Coordinates of C-alpha atoms and ligand atoms in Angstrom, one line a residue:
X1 CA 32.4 -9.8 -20.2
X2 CA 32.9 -13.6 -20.2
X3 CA 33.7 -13.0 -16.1
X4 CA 30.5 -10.8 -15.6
X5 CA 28.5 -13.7 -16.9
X6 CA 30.1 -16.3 -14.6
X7 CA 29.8 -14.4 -12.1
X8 CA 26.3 -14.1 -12.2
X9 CA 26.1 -18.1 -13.7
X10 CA 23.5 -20.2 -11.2
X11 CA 26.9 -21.3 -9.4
X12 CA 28.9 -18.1 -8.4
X13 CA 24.8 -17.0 -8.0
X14 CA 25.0 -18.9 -4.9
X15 CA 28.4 -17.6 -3.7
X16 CA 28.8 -13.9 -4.4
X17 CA 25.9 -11.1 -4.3
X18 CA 24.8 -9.8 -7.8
X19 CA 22.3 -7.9 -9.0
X20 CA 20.8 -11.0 -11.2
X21 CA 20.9 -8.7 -14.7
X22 CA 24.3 -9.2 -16.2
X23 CA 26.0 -6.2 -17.4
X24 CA 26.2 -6.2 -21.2
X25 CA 29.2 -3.4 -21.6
X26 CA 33.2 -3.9 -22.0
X27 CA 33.8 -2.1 -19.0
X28 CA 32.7 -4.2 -15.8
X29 CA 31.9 -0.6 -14.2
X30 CA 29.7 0.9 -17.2
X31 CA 26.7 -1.0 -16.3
X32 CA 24.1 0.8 -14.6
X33 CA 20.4 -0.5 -13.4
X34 CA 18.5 -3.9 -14.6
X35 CA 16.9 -2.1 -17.1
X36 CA 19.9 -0.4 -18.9
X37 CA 21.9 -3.2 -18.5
X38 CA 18.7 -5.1 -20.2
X39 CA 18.9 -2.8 -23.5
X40 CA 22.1 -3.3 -23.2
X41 CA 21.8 -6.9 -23.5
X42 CA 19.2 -6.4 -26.6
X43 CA 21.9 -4.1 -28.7
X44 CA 24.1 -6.7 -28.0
X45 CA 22.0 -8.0 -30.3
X46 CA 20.3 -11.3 -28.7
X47 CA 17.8 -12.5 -26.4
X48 CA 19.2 -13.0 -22.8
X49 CA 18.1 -16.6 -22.4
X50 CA 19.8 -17.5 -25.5
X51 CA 23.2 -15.4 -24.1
X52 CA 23.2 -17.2 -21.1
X53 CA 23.4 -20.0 -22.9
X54 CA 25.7 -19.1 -24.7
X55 CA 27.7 -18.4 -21.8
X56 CA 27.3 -20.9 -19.8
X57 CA 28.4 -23.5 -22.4
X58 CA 31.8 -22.0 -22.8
X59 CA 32.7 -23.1 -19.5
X60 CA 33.3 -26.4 -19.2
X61 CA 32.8 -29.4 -16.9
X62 CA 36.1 -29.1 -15.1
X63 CA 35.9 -25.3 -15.2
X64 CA 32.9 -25.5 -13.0
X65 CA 34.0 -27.6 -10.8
X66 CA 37.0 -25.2 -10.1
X67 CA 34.5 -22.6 -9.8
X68 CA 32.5 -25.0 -7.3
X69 CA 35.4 -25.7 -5.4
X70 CA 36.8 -22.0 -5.0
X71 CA 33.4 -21.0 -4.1
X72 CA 33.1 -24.2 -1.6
X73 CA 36.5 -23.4 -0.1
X74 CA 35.8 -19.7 0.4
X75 CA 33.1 -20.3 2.7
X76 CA 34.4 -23.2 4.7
X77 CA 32.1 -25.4 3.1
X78 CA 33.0 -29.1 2.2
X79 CA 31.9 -29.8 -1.4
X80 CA 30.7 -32.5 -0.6
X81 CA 28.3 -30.4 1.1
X82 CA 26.8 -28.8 -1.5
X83 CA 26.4 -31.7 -4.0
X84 CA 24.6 -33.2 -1.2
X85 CA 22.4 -30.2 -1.2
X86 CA 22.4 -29.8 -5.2
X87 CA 20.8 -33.4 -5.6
X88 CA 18.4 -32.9 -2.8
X89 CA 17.1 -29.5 -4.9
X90 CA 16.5 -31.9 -7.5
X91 CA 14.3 -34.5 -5.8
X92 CA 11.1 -34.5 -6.8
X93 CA 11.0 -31.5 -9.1
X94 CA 11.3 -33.1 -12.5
X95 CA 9.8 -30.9 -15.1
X96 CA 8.2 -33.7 -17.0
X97 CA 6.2 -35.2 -13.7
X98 CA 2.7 -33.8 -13.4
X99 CA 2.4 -31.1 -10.4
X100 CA 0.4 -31.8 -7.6
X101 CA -0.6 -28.3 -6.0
X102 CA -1.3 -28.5 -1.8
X103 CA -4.7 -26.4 -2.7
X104 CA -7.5 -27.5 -4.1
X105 CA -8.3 -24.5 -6.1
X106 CA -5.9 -21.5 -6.9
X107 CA -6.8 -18.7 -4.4
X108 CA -7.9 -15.5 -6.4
X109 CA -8.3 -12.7 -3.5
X110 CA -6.9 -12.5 -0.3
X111 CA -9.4 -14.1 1.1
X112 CA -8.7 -17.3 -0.5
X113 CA -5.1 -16.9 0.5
X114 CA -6.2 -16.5 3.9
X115 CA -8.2 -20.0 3.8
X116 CA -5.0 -21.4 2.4
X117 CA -2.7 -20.9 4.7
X118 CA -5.6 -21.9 7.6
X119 CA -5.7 -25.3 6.1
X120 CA -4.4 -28.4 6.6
X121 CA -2.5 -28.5 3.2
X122 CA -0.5 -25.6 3.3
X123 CA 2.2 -26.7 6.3
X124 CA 5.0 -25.0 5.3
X125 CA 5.3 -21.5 4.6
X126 CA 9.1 -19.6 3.4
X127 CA 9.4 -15.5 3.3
X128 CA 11.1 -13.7 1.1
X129 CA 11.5 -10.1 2.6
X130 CA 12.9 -6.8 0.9
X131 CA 13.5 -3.1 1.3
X132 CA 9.9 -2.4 0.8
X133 CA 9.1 -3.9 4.1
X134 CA 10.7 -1.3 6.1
X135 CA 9.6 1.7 4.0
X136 CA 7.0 2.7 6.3
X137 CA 9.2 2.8 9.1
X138 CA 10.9 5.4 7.2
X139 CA 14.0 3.6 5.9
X140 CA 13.7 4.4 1.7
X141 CA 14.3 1.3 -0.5
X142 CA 16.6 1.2 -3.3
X143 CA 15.0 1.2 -6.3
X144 CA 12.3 2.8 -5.7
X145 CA 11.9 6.9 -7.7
X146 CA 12.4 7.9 -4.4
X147 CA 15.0 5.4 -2.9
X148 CA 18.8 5.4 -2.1
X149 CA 20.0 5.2 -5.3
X150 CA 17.8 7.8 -7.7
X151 CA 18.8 10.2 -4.7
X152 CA 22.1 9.6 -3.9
X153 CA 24.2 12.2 -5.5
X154 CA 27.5 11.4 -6.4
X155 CA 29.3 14.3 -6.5
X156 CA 29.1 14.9 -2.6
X157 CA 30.7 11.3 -2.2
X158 CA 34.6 12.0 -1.1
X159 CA 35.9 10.0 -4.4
X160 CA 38.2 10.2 -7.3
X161 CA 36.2 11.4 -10.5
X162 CA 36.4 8.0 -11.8
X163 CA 35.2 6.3 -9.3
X164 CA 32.5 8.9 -9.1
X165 CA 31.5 8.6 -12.6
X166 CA 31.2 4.7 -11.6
X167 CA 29.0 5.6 -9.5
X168 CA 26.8 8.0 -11.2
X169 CA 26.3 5.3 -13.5
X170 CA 25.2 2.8 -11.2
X171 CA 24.2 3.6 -7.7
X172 CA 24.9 0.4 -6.0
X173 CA 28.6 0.3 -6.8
X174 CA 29.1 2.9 -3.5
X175 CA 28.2 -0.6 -1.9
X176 CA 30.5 -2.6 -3.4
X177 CA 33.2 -4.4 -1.6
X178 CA 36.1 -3.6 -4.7
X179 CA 35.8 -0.3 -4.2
X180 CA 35.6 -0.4 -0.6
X181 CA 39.0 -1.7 -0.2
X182 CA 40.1 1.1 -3.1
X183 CA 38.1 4.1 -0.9
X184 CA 36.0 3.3 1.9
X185 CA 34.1 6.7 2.0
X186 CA 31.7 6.2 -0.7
X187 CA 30.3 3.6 1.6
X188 CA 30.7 5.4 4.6
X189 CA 29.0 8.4 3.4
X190 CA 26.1 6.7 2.3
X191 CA 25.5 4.5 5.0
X192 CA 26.1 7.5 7.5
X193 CA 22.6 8.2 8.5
X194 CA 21.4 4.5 8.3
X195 CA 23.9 3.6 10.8
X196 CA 23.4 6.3 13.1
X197 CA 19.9 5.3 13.0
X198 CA 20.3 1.7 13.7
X199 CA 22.3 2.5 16.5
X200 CA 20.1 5.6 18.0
X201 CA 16.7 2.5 17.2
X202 CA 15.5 5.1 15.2
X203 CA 12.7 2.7 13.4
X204 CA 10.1 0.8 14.2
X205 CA 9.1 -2.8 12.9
X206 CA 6.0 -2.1 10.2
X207 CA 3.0 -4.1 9.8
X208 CA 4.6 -6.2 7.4
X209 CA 7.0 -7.1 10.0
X210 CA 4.0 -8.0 12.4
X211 CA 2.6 -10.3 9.9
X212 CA 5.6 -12.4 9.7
X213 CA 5.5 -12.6 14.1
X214 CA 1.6 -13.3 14.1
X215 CA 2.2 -16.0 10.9
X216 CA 4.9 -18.1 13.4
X217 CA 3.1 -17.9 16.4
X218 CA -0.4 -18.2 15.4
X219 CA 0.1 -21.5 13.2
X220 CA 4.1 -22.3 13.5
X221 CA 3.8 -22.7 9.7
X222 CA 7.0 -20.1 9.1
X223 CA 10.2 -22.1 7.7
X224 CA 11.8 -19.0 7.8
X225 CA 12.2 -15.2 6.8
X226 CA 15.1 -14.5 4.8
X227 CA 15.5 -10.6 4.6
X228 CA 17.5 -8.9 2.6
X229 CA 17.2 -6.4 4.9
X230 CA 19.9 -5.0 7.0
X231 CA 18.1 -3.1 9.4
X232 CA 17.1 -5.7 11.9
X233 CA 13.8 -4.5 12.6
X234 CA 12.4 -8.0 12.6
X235 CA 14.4 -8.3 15.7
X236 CA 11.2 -5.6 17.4
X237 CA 9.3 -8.7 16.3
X238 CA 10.2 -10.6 19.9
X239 CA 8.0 -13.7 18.6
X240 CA 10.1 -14.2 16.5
X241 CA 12.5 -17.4 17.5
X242 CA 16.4 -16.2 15.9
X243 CA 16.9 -18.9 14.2
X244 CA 14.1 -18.1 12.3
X245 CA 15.2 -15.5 10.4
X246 CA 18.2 -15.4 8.0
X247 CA 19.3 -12.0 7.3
X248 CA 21.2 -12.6 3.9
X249 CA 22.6 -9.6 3.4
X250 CA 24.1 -9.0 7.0
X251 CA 23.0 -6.9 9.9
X252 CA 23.8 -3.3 11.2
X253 CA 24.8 -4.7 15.2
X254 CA 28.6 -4.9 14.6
X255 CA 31.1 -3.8 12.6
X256 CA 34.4 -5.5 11.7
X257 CA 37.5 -4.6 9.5
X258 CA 37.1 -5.3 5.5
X259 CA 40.4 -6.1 5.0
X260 CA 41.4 -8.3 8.5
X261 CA 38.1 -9.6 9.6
X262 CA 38.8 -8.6 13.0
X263 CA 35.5 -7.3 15.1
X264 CA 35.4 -4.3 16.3
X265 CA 32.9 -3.0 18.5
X266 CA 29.6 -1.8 16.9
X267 CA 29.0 1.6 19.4
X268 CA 32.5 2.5 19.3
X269 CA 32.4 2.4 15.8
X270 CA 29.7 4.6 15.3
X271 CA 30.8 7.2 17.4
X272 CA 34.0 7.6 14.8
X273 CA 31.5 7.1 12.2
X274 CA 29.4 10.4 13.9
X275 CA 32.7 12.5 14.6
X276 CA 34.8 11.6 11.4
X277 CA 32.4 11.1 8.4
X278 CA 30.8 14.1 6.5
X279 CA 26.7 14.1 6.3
X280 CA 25.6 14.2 2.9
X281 CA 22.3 14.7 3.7
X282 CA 22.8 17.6 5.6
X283 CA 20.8 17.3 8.3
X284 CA 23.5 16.7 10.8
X285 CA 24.7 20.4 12.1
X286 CA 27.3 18.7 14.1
X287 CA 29.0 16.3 11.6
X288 CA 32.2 17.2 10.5
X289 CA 33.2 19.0 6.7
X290 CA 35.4 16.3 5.8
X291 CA 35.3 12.4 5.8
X292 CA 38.9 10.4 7.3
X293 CA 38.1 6.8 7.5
X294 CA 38.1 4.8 10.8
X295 CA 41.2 2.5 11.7
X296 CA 41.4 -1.1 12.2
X297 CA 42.9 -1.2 15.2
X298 CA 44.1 -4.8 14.5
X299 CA 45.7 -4.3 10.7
X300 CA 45.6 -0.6 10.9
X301 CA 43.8 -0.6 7.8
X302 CA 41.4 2.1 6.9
X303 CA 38.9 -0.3 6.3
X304 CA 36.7 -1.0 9.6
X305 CA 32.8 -1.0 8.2
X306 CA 29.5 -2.4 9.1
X307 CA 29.4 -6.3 8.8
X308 CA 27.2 -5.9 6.2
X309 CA 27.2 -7.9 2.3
X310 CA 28.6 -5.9 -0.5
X311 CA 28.1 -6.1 -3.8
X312 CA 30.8 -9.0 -5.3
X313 CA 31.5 -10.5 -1.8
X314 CA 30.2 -13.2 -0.3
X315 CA 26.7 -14.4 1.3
X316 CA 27.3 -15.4 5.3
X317 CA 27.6 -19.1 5.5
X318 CA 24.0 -19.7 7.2
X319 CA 22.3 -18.9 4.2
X320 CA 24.3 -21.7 2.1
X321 CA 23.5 -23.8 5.1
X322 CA 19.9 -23.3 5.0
X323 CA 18.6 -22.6 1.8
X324 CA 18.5 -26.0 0.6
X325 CA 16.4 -27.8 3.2
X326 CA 13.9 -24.8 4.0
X327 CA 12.8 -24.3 0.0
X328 CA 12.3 -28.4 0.6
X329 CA 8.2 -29.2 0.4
X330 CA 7.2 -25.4 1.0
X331 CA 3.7 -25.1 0.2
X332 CA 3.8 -21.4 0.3
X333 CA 6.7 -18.9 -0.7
X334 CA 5.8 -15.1 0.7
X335 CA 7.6 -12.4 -1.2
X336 CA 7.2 -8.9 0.2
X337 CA 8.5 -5.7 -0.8
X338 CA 11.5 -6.3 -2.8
X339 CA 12.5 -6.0 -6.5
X340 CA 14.2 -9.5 -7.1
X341 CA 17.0 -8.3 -8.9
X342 CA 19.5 -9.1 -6.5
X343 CA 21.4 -12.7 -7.3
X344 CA 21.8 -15.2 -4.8
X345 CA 19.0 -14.0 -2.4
X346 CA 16.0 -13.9 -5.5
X347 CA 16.5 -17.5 -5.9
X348 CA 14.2 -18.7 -3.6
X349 CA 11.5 -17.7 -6.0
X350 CA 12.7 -20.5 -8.4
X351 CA 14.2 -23.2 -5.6
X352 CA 10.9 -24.0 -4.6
X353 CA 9.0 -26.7 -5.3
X354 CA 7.0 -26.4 -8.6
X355 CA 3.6 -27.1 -6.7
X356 CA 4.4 -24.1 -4.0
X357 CA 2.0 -21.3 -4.4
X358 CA 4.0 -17.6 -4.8
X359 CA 2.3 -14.5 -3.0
X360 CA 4.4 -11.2 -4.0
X361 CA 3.1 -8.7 -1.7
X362 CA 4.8 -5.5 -3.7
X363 CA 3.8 -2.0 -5.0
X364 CA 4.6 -3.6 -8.7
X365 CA 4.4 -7.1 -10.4
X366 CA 8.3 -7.8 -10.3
X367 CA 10.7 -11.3 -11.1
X368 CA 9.0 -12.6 -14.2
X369 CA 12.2 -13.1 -15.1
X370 CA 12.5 -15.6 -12.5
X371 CA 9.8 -17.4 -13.8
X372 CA 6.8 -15.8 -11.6
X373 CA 3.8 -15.6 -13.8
X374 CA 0.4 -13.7 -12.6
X375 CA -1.7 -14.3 -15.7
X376 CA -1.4 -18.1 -16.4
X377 CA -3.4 -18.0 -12.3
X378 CA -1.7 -21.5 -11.7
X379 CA 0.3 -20.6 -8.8
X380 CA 1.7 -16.8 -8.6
X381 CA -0.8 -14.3 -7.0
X382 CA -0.1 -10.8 -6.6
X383 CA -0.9 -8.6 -3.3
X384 CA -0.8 -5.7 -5.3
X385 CA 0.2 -2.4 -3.0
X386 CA 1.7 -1.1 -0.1
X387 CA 2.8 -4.1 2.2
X388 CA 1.5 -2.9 5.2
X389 CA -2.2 -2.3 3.7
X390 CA -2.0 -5.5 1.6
X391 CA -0.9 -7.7 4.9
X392 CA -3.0 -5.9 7.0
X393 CA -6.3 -7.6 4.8
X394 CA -4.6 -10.5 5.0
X395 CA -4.7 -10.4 9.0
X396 CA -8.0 -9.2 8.8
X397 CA -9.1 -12.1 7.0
X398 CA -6.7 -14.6 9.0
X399 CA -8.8 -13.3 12.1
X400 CA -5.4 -12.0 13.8
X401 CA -6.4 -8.3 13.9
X402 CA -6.6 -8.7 18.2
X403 CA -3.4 -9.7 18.3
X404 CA -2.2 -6.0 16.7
X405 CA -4.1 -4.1 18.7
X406 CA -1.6 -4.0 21.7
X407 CA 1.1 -2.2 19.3
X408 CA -1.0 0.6 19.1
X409 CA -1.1 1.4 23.1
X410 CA 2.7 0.3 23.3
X411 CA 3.3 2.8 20.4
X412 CA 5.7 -0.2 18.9
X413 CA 4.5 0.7 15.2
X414 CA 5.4 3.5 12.8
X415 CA 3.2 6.1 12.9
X416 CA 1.7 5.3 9.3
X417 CA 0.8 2.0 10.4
X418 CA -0.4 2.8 13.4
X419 CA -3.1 5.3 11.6
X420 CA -3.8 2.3 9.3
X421 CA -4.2 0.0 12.4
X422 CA -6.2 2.4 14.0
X423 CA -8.6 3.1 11.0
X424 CA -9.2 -0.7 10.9
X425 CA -10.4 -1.2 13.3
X426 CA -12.7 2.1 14.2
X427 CA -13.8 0.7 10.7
X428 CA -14.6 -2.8 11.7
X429 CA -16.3 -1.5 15.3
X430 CA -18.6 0.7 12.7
X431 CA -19.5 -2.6 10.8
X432 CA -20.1 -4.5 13.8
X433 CA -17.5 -6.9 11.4
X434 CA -16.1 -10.6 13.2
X435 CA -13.7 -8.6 15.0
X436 CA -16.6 -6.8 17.3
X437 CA -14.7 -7.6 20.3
X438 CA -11.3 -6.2 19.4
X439 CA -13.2 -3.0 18.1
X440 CA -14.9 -3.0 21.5
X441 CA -11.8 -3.0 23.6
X442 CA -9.9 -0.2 21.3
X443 CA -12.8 2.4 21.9
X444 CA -10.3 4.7 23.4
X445 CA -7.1 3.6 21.6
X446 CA -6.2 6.4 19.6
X447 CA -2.8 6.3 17.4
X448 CA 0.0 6.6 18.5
X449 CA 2.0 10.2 18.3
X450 CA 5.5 8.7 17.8
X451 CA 7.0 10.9 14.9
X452 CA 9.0 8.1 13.1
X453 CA 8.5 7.2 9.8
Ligands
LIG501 P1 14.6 -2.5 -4.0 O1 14.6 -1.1 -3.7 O2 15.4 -3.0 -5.1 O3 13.1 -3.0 -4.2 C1 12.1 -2.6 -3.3 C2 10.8 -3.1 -3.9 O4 9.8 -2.8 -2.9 C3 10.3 -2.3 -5.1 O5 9.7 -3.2 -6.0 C4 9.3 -1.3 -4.6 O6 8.4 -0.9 -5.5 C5 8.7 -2.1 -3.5 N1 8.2 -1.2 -2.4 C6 8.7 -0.1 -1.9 N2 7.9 0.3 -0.8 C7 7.0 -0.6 -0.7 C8 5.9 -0.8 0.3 N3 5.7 0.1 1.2 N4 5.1 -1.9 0.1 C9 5.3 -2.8 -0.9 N5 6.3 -2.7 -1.8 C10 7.1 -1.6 -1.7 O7 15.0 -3.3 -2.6 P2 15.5 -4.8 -2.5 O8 14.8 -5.7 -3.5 O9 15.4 -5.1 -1.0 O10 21.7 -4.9 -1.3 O11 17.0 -4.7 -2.9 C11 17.8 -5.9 -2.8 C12 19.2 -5.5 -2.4 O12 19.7 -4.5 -3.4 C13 19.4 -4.8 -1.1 O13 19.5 -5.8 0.0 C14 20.6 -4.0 -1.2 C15 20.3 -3.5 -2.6 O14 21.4 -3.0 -3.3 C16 22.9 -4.4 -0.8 O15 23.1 -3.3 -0.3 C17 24.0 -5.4 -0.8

């Protein structure tokens, strides 16, 4: 138990990806969702906060610094580097000094948030974007009733029973790295259709996506987007500078060996991915009966998989690099369409500065246990909703519904968004609303037939 919590401590947060609930049972493999592992944590008989704790002050000075160091040297980094980067986290942000908020009054609609981010005061604005950003492209989440892991059924996964039962139990461990090295199917298998569909460009940036674009180059305000999104859809998004975005949980364009490291090339990959691994989703006619792993050509290794994170592996070195200057004076932190519960990528929401304002654009209030707070209306306001309808107010308001209106003609949106788009602003033509002139010019835009998403 005592290595679950350390691994999921504030340090090893920063190094290895966790879901940020610490599993409560003996059995490192017995934990299943937040939630369970929650209860869990309750008939353990004790409030988490006071576990944690607990926890965290069996480990000692030295023991940390161990940690620190294995963590450091595992990335490259110099520790140096990241005490540098601890104490500049700390300037400015002690609990006791009085918080100065960049808006004069704590928006209440969308509206308001709108006027924020116009004005002078808010100059720097972070995103935080999750699976719920791409839903409407037609790429489920993971959470979600309907996402990967309620649906994924573990008894089509080419795996042991044990490791099946692991699975059963909790979804995500098909993604994890340990058991990748044990049996890469489970991963394979699950990822089949998501790969094929990166590489066949199968989805189209949402909305949500759009907003991110039109929020860099209408103001230049965007620090950056950190996605914990592997589809690269932001990528559409051609606005978008690279070195804006962060994706923190890898991308889909290459692949490389889990064991050797060695790159191997992303179409080639797929195309053994295609022939040799069995389609448990059953749409594919053509995909074979049974899974056999690709090679690394380099180790030989059956081990060559999507340079993707897994669960208990490491973050990519960028987002170490990064995170501590861009949460630095944000005036705004944007979180859309993710649950939180994934350790190190849900600490933005708490590494900003105490004064930022917090938008969570989601379907459902998540992360108070990160300390967001919608009642106390200090700083945390909640977009409640589907992204792309509660973004596309917020455009409406920001005055950027013009800029959209190309994506509709270029069919670059899914088609639910396109609809959405296209009701807008027939809507706002009807109303004779501020944007008149964009309605005027999309008389005969009609939405686009695309069948994606
Ligand atoms: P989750 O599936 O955990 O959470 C998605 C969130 O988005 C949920 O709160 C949904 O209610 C919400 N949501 C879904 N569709 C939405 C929509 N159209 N508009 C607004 N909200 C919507 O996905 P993530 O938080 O991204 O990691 O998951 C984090 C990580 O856990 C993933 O990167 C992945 C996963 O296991 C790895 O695979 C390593």
């Amino acid at each position: 138990n005592s290595q679950i919590w350390m691994e999921v401590n504030p340090l090893t947060d920063d190094n290895q990806i966790m879901e940020s609930e610490p599993a409560a049972a003996d059995d490192e493999f017995d934990s299943v969702d937040g939630d369970e592992k929650e209860d869990g944590k309750e008939e353990d008989g004790g409030d988490g906060d006071d576990q944690e704790e607990e926890a965290l002050d069996e480990v000692d000075d030295a023991d940390l610094m161990a940690m620190l160091a294995r963590a450091a040297m595992a990335q490259g980094i110099s520790l140096d580097w990241i005490m540098e980067q601890a104490r500049h986290e700390g300037d400015g942000d002690d609990s006791e000094s009085p918080v100065e908020y960049p808006f004069e009054t704590m928006p209440t609609d969308l509206e308001g948030v709108a006027q924020f981010i116009q004005s002078d005061r808010c100059k720097r604005v972070l995103i935080l974007a999750g699976a719920g950003m791409s839903v409407a492209s037609g790429i489920p989440d993971f959470r979600s009733a309907d996402g990967l892991y309620a649906t994924l059924q573990a008894n089509s996964l080419t795996a042991t029973t044990s490791q099946r039962e692991a699975i059963r139990e909790d979804p995500s461990f098909a993604l994890d790295e340990h058991l990748f090295l044990e049996n890469p199917l489970p991963l394979l298998e699950t990822k089949r259709d998501f790969i094929l569909g990166t590489y066949e460009q199968r989805w189209k940036a949402t909305l949500a996506h759009r907003f991110v674009e039109l929020l860099h180059s209408k103001t230049g305000k965007l620090v950056r987007l950190y996605t914990q999104n592997i589809d690269g859809l932001e990528d559409q998004c051609t606005q978008i500078p690279e070195e804006k975005v962060i994706p923190v949980h890898g991308t889909m364009d290459r692949a490389e060996c889990g064991r050797c490291k060695q790159r191997s090339s992303f179409p080639q990959f797929c195309q053994k991915v295609r022939s040799d691994i069995k389609d448990i989703t059953g749409k594919d006619d053509s995909a074979p009966e049974v899974s056999v792993p690709p090679r690394c050509s380099n180790c030989g290794y059956p081990a060559l998989r999507p340079a993707i994170v897994l669960f208990r592996s490491s973050l990519p070195k960028v987002f170490f690099e990064n995170v501590g200057p861009d949460v630095k004076d944000v005036d705004l932190l944007i979180v859309i369409g993710t649950s939180l519960k994934v350790a190190p990528a849900n600490s933005l929401v708490w590494r900003v500065p105490k004064s930022a304002m917090r938008l969570l654009v989601n379907r459902e209030t998540v992360g108070e246990h990160l300390g967001l707070d919608f009642d106390d209306g200090k700083r945390d306001f909640f977009g409640a909703g589907n992204c792309d309808d509660v973004l596309l107010d917020l455009m409406e308001h920001l005055g950027w519904l013009p800029e959209l209106e190309p994506l509709l003609a270029d069919q670059k949106l899914p088609q639910s968004c396109a609809d959405l788009l296209h009701e807008r602003l027939v809507k706002l033509k009807g109303s004779g609303g501020n944007e008149a002139s964009t309605a005027d010019s999309t008389e005969d835009t009609e939405p686009t037939t695309s069948s994606d998403g």
